[in-house]
Amino acid sequence: MRLLSLPTLLATGFAAATLAISSQAIAYGAGDFFTRVGVAKVAPKSDNGSLAGGAFAVDVQDKTDFAFTLGYRFHDKLGVELLAALPFEHDIQLNGENLASTKHLPPTLTLQYYPLGGSDARVQPYVGAGINYTRFSDEQLAIGELDLDDSWGAAAQVGVDLLIDEHWALNAAAWYLDIDTDATVNGAAAGTVAIDPMVVMAGLSYRF
């Protein structure tokens, strides 16, 4: 049986140690702070209710814009993430015509579960559940004054990171947000608008 020389043994050991360090470095888990940035599409559900006793059918239009998140992993398999963005501006159709618009800011906090957290798997899926707060502003109405109340609701999330190195990853994520707002037209209660959008985001993740 041929014995390996000392230089060969040392080289083999060094390669194994380097591989182990590399695997540990890329593994995402407890203690990680991260941000995700990308382009997000907010797509409200198709039937958003009606106003003025059914006189106006409401259809809130889709909007695509920049969004980002901030998160922290307090356990290999558990973390929290806050979805944030610049205000999204949506056109609102009434009986098929663009007669209104609004801006909304939907910060959403979720508790996340990472089934492969702490491992060196490069594909890291996750799911989350939490709460959404939506603040409406700059409401516009062609036929009077429109006011939309702020909303609190549940949120659910799915996503995946494709790890590139110890800092960077590709990310794709989707949220369902429960957003219902009471509308006031010209100072009188006009009904409830159920927006309930899906938010789909694609971009990059960076671990600090």
mmCIF file with all atom_site columns, N, CA and C in Angstrom, residues 34-37 68-72 79-84 108-112 114 126 131 157 161 171 173 175 201 205:
data_model
loop_
_atom_site.group_PDB
_atom_site.id
_atom_site.type_symbol
_atom_site.label_atom_id
_atom_site.label_alt_id
_atom_site.label_comp_id
_atom_site.label_asym_id
_atom_site.label_entity_id
_atom_site.label_seq_id
_atom_site.pdbx_PDB_ins_code
_atom_site.Cartn_x
_atom_site.Cartn_y
_atom_site.Cartn_z
_atom_site.occupancy
_atom_site.B_iso_or_equiv
_atom_site.pdbx_formal_charge
_atom_site.auth_seq_id
_atom_site.auth_comp_id
_atom_site.auth_asym_id
_atom_site.auth_atom_id
_atom_site.pdbx_PDB_model_num
ATOM 1  N N  . PHE A 1 34  ? -30.037 40.984 7.357  1.00 0.00 ? 34  PHE A N  1
ATOM 2  C CA . PHE A 1 34  ? -30.064 40.965 5.897  1.00 0.00 ? 34  PHE A CA 1
ATOM 3  C C  . PHE A 1 34  ? -31.043 42.018 5.373  1.00 0.00 ? 34  PHE A C  1
ATOM 4  N N  . THR A 1 35  ? -30.836 42.369 4.119  1.00 0.00 ? 35  THR A N  1
ATOM 5  C CA . THR A 1 35  ? -31.776 43.208 3.399  1.00 0.00 ? 35  THR A CA 1
ATOM 6  C C  . THR A 1 35  ? -32.034 42.583 2.038  1.00 0.00 ? 35  THR A C  1
ATOM 7  N N  . ARG A 1 36  ? -33.235 42.772 1.544  1.00 0.00 ? 36  ARG A N  1
ATOM 8  C CA . ARG A 1 36  ? -33.594 42.316 0.203  1.00 0.00 ? 36  ARG A CA 1
ATOM 9  C C  . ARG A 1 36  ? -34.139 43.517 -0.556 1.00 0.00 ? 36  ARG A C  1
ATOM 10 N N  . VAL A 1 37  ? -33.664 43.706 -1.778 1.00 0.00 ? 37  VAL A N  1
ATOM 11 C CA . VAL A 1 37  ? -34.091 44.843 -2.594 1.00 0.00 ? 37  VAL A CA 1
ATOM 12 C C  . VAL A 1 37  ? -34.496 44.324 -3.962 1.00 0.00 ? 37  VAL A C  1
ATOM 13 N N  . PHE A 1 68  ? -38.125 47.098 -0.686 1.00 0.00 ? 68  PHE A N  1
ATOM 14 C CA . PHE A 1 68  ? -36.999 46.500 0.024  1.00 0.00 ? 68  PHE A CA 1
ATOM 15 C C  . PHE A 1 68  ? -37.485 45.934 1.348  1.00 0.00 ? 68  PHE A C  1
ATOM 16 N N  . THR A 1 69  ? -36.680 45.084 1.939  1.00 0.00 ? 69  THR A N  1
ATOM 17 C CA . THR A 1 69  ? -36.989 44.511 3.239  1.00 0.00 ? 69  THR A CA 1
ATOM 18 C C  . THR A 1 69  ? -35.764 44.599 4.141  1.00 0.00 ? 69  THR A C  1
ATOM 19 N N  . LEU A 1 70  ? -36.007 44.521 5.436  1.00 0.00 ? 70  LEU A N  1
ATOM 20 C CA . LEU A 1 70  ? -34.954 44.394 6.437  1.00 0.00 ? 70  LEU A CA 1
ATOM 21 C C  . LEU A 1 70  ? -35.320 43.217 7.325  1.00 0.00 ? 70  LEU A C  1
ATOM 22 N N  . GLY A 1 71  ? -34.314 42.385 7.659  1.00 0.00 ? 71  GLY A N  1
ATOM 23 C CA . GLY A 1 71  ? -34.631 41.199 8.444  1.00 0.00 ? 71  GLY A CA 1
ATOM 24 C C  . GLY A 1 71  ? -33.514 40.782 9.381  1.00 0.00 ? 71  GLY A C  1
ATOM 25 N N  . TYR A 1 72  ? -33.869 39.889 10.294 1.00 0.00 ? 72  TYR A N  1
ATOM 26 C CA . TYR A 1 72  ? -32.912 39.358 11.272 1.00 0.00 ? 72  TYR A CA 1
ATOM 27 C C  . TYR A 1 72  ? -33.269 37.916 11.564 1.00 0.00 ? 72  TYR A C  1
ATOM 28 N N  . GLY A 1 79  ? -36.790 33.709 11.775 1.00 0.00 ? 79  GLY A N  1
ATOM 29 C CA . GLY A 1 79  ? -36.368 35.094 11.625 1.00 0.00 ? 79  GLY A CA 1
ATOM 30 C C  . GLY A 1 79  ? -37.575 36.002 11.515 1.00 0.00 ? 79  GLY A C  1
ATOM 31 N N  . VAL A 1 80  ? -37.307 37.301 11.462 1.00 0.00 ? 80  VAL A N  1
ATOM 32 C CA . VAL A 1 80  ? -38.353 38.288 11.241 1.00 0.00 ? 80  VAL A CA 1
ATOM 33 C C  . VAL A 1 80  ? -37.929 39.176 10.084 1.00 0.00 ? 80  VAL A C  1
ATOM 34 N N  . GLU A 1 81  ? -38.925 39.685 9.343  1.00 0.00 ? 81  GLU A N  1
ATOM 35 C CA . GLU A 1 81  ? -38.625 40.532 8.195  1.00 0.00 ? 81  GLU A CA 1
ATOM 36 C C  . GLU A 1 81  ? -39.690 41.618 8.074  1.00 0.00 ? 81  GLU A C  1
ATOM 37 N N  . LEU A 1 82  ? -39.242 42.834 7.770  1.00 0.00 ? 82  LEU A N  1
ATOM 38 C CA . LEU A 1 82  ? -40.140 43.959 7.564  1.00 0.00 ? 82  LEU A CA 1
ATOM 39 C C  . LEU A 1 82  ? -40.099 44.351 6.095  1.00 0.00 ? 82  LEU A C  1
ATOM 40 N N  . LEU A 1 83  ? -41.249 44.305 5.433  1.00 0.00 ? 83  LEU A N  1
ATOM 41 C CA . LEU A 1 83  ? -41.379 44.761 4.054  1.00 0.00 ? 83  LEU A CA 1
ATOM 42 C C  . LEU A 1 83  ? -41.660 46.248 4.051  1.00 0.00 ? 83  LEU A C  1
ATOM 43 N N  . ALA A 1 84  ? -40.901 46.994 3.265  1.00 0.00 ? 84  ALA A N  1
ATOM 44 C CA . ALA A 1 84  ? -41.079 48.440 3.163  1.00 0.00 ? 84  ALA A CA 1
ATOM 45 C C  . ALA A 1 84  ? -40.941 48.851 1.699  1.00 0.00 ? 84  ALA A C  1
ATOM 46 N N  . THR A 1 108 ? -45.093 45.653 6.339  1.00 0.00 ? 108 THR A N  1
ATOM 47 C CA . THR A 1 108 ? -45.595 44.325 6.706  1.00 0.00 ? 108 THR A CA 1
ATOM 48 C C  . THR A 1 108 ? -44.510 43.579 7.477  1.00 0.00 ? 108 THR A C  1
ATOM 49 N N  . LEU A 1 109 ? -44.850 43.115 8.665  1.00 0.00 ? 109 LEU A N  1
ATOM 50 C CA . LEU A 1 109 ? -43.902 42.391 9.513  1.00 0.00 ? 109 LEU A CA 1
ATOM 51 C C  . LEU A 1 109 ? -44.298 40.925 9.561  1.00 0.00 ? 109 LEU A C  1
ATOM 52 N N  . THR A 1 110 ? -43.356 40.035 9.232  1.00 0.00 ? 110 THR A N  1
ATOM 53 C CA . THR A 1 110 ? -43.640 38.604 9.252  1.00 0.00 ? 110 THR A CA 1
ATOM 54 C C  . THR A 1 110 ? -42.619 37.844 10.093 1.00 0.00 ? 110 THR A C  1
ATOM 55 N N  . LEU A 1 111 ? -43.097 36.810 10.743 1.00 0.00 ? 111 LEU A N  1
ATOM 56 C CA . LEU A 1 111 ? -42.243 35.815 11.396 1.00 0.00 ? 111 LEU A CA 1
ATOM 57 C C  . LEU A 1 111 ? -42.014 34.708 10.385 1.00 0.00 ? 111 LEU A C  1
ATOM 58 N N  . GLN A 1 112 ? -40.745 34.370 10.126 1.00 0.00 ? 112 GLN A N  1
ATOM 59 C CA . GLN A 1 112 ? -40.408 33.452 9.044  1.00 0.00 ? 112 GLN A CA 1
ATOM 60 C C  . GLN A 1 112 ? -39.833 32.133 9.558  1.00 0.00 ? 112 GLN A C  1
ATOM 61 N N  . TYR A 1 114 ? -37.464 28.930 8.134  1.00 0.00 ? 114 TYR A N  1
ATOM 62 C CA . TYR A 1 114 ? -36.528 28.458 7.105  1.00 0.00 ? 114 TYR A CA 1
ATOM 63 C C  . TYR A 1 114 ? -36.246 26.977 7.345  1.00 0.00 ? 114 TYR A C  1
ATOM 64 N N  . TYR A 1 126 ? -38.433 29.646 2.325  1.00 0.00 ? 126 TYR A N  1
ATOM 65 C CA . TYR A 1 126 ? -38.974 30.083 3.612  1.00 0.00 ? 126 TYR A CA 1
ATOM 66 C C  . TYR A 1 126 ? -40.455 30.426 3.466  1.00 0.00 ? 126 TYR A C  1
ATOM 67 N N  . ILE A 1 131 ? -48.376 40.515 10.169 1.00 0.00 ? 131 ILE A N  1
ATOM 68 C CA . ILE A 1 131 ? -49.377 41.574 10.182 1.00 0.00 ? 131 ILE A CA 1
ATOM 69 C C  . ILE A 1 131 ? -48.973 42.690 9.227  1.00 0.00 ? 131 ILE A C  1
ATOM 70 N N  . GLN A 1 157 ? -46.647 34.866 3.598  1.00 0.00 ? 157 GLN A N  1
ATOM 71 C CA . GLN A 1 157 ? -45.489 35.042 2.726  1.00 0.00 ? 157 GLN A CA 1
ATOM 72 C C  . GLN A 1 157 ? -44.865 33.710 2.359  1.00 0.00 ? 157 GLN A C  1
ATOM 73 N N  . ASP A 1 161 ? -34.352 32.064 -1.341 1.00 0.00 ? 161 ASP A N  1
ATOM 74 C CA . ASP A 1 161 ? -33.048 32.654 -1.637 1.00 0.00 ? 161 ASP A CA 1
ATOM 75 C C  . ASP A 1 161 ? -32.208 31.627 -2.387 1.00 0.00 ? 161 ASP A C  1
ATOM 76 N N  . ASN A 1 171 ? -33.169 36.534 -4.881 1.00 0.00 ? 171 ASN A N  1
ATOM 77 C CA . ASN A 1 171 ? -34.364 36.344 -4.053 1.00 0.00 ? 171 ASN A CA 1
ATOM 78 C C  . ASN A 1 171 ? -35.636 36.509 -4.873 1.00 0.00 ? 171 ASN A C  1
ATOM 79 N N  . ALA A 1 173 ? -39.964 36.458 -3.815 1.00 0.00 ? 173 ALA A N  1
ATOM 80 C CA . ALA A 1 173 ? -40.889 36.337 -2.686 1.00 0.00 ? 173 ALA A CA 1
ATOM 81 C C  . ALA A 1 173 ? -42.271 36.819 -3.093 1.00 0.00 ? 173 ALA A C  1
ATOM 82 N N  . TRP A 1 175 ? -46.193 37.897 -1.136 1.00 0.00 ? 175 TRP A N  1
ATOM 83 C CA . TRP A 1 175 ? -46.992 38.136 0.070  1.00 0.00 ? 175 TRP A CA 1
ATOM 84 C C  . TRP A 1 175 ? -48.466 38.209 -0.312 1.00 0.00 ? 175 TRP A C  1
ATOM 85 N N  . MET A 1 201 ? -42.246 40.009 -5.571 1.00 0.00 ? 201 MET A N  1
ATOM 86 C CA . MET A 1 201 ? -40.990 40.770 -5.629 1.00 0.00 ? 201 MET A CA 1
ATOM 87 C C  . MET A 1 201 ? -39.846 39.874 -6.080 1.00 0.00 ? 201 MET A C  1
ATOM 88 N N  . SER A 1 205 ? -30.611 39.719 -2.394 1.00 0.00 ? 205 SER A N  1
ATOM 89 C CA . SER A 1 205 ? -30.515 39.713 -0.937 1.00 0.00 ? 205 SER A CA 1
ATOM 90 C C  . SER A 1 205 ? -29.054 39.908 -0.543 1.00 0.00 ? 205 SER A C  1
#
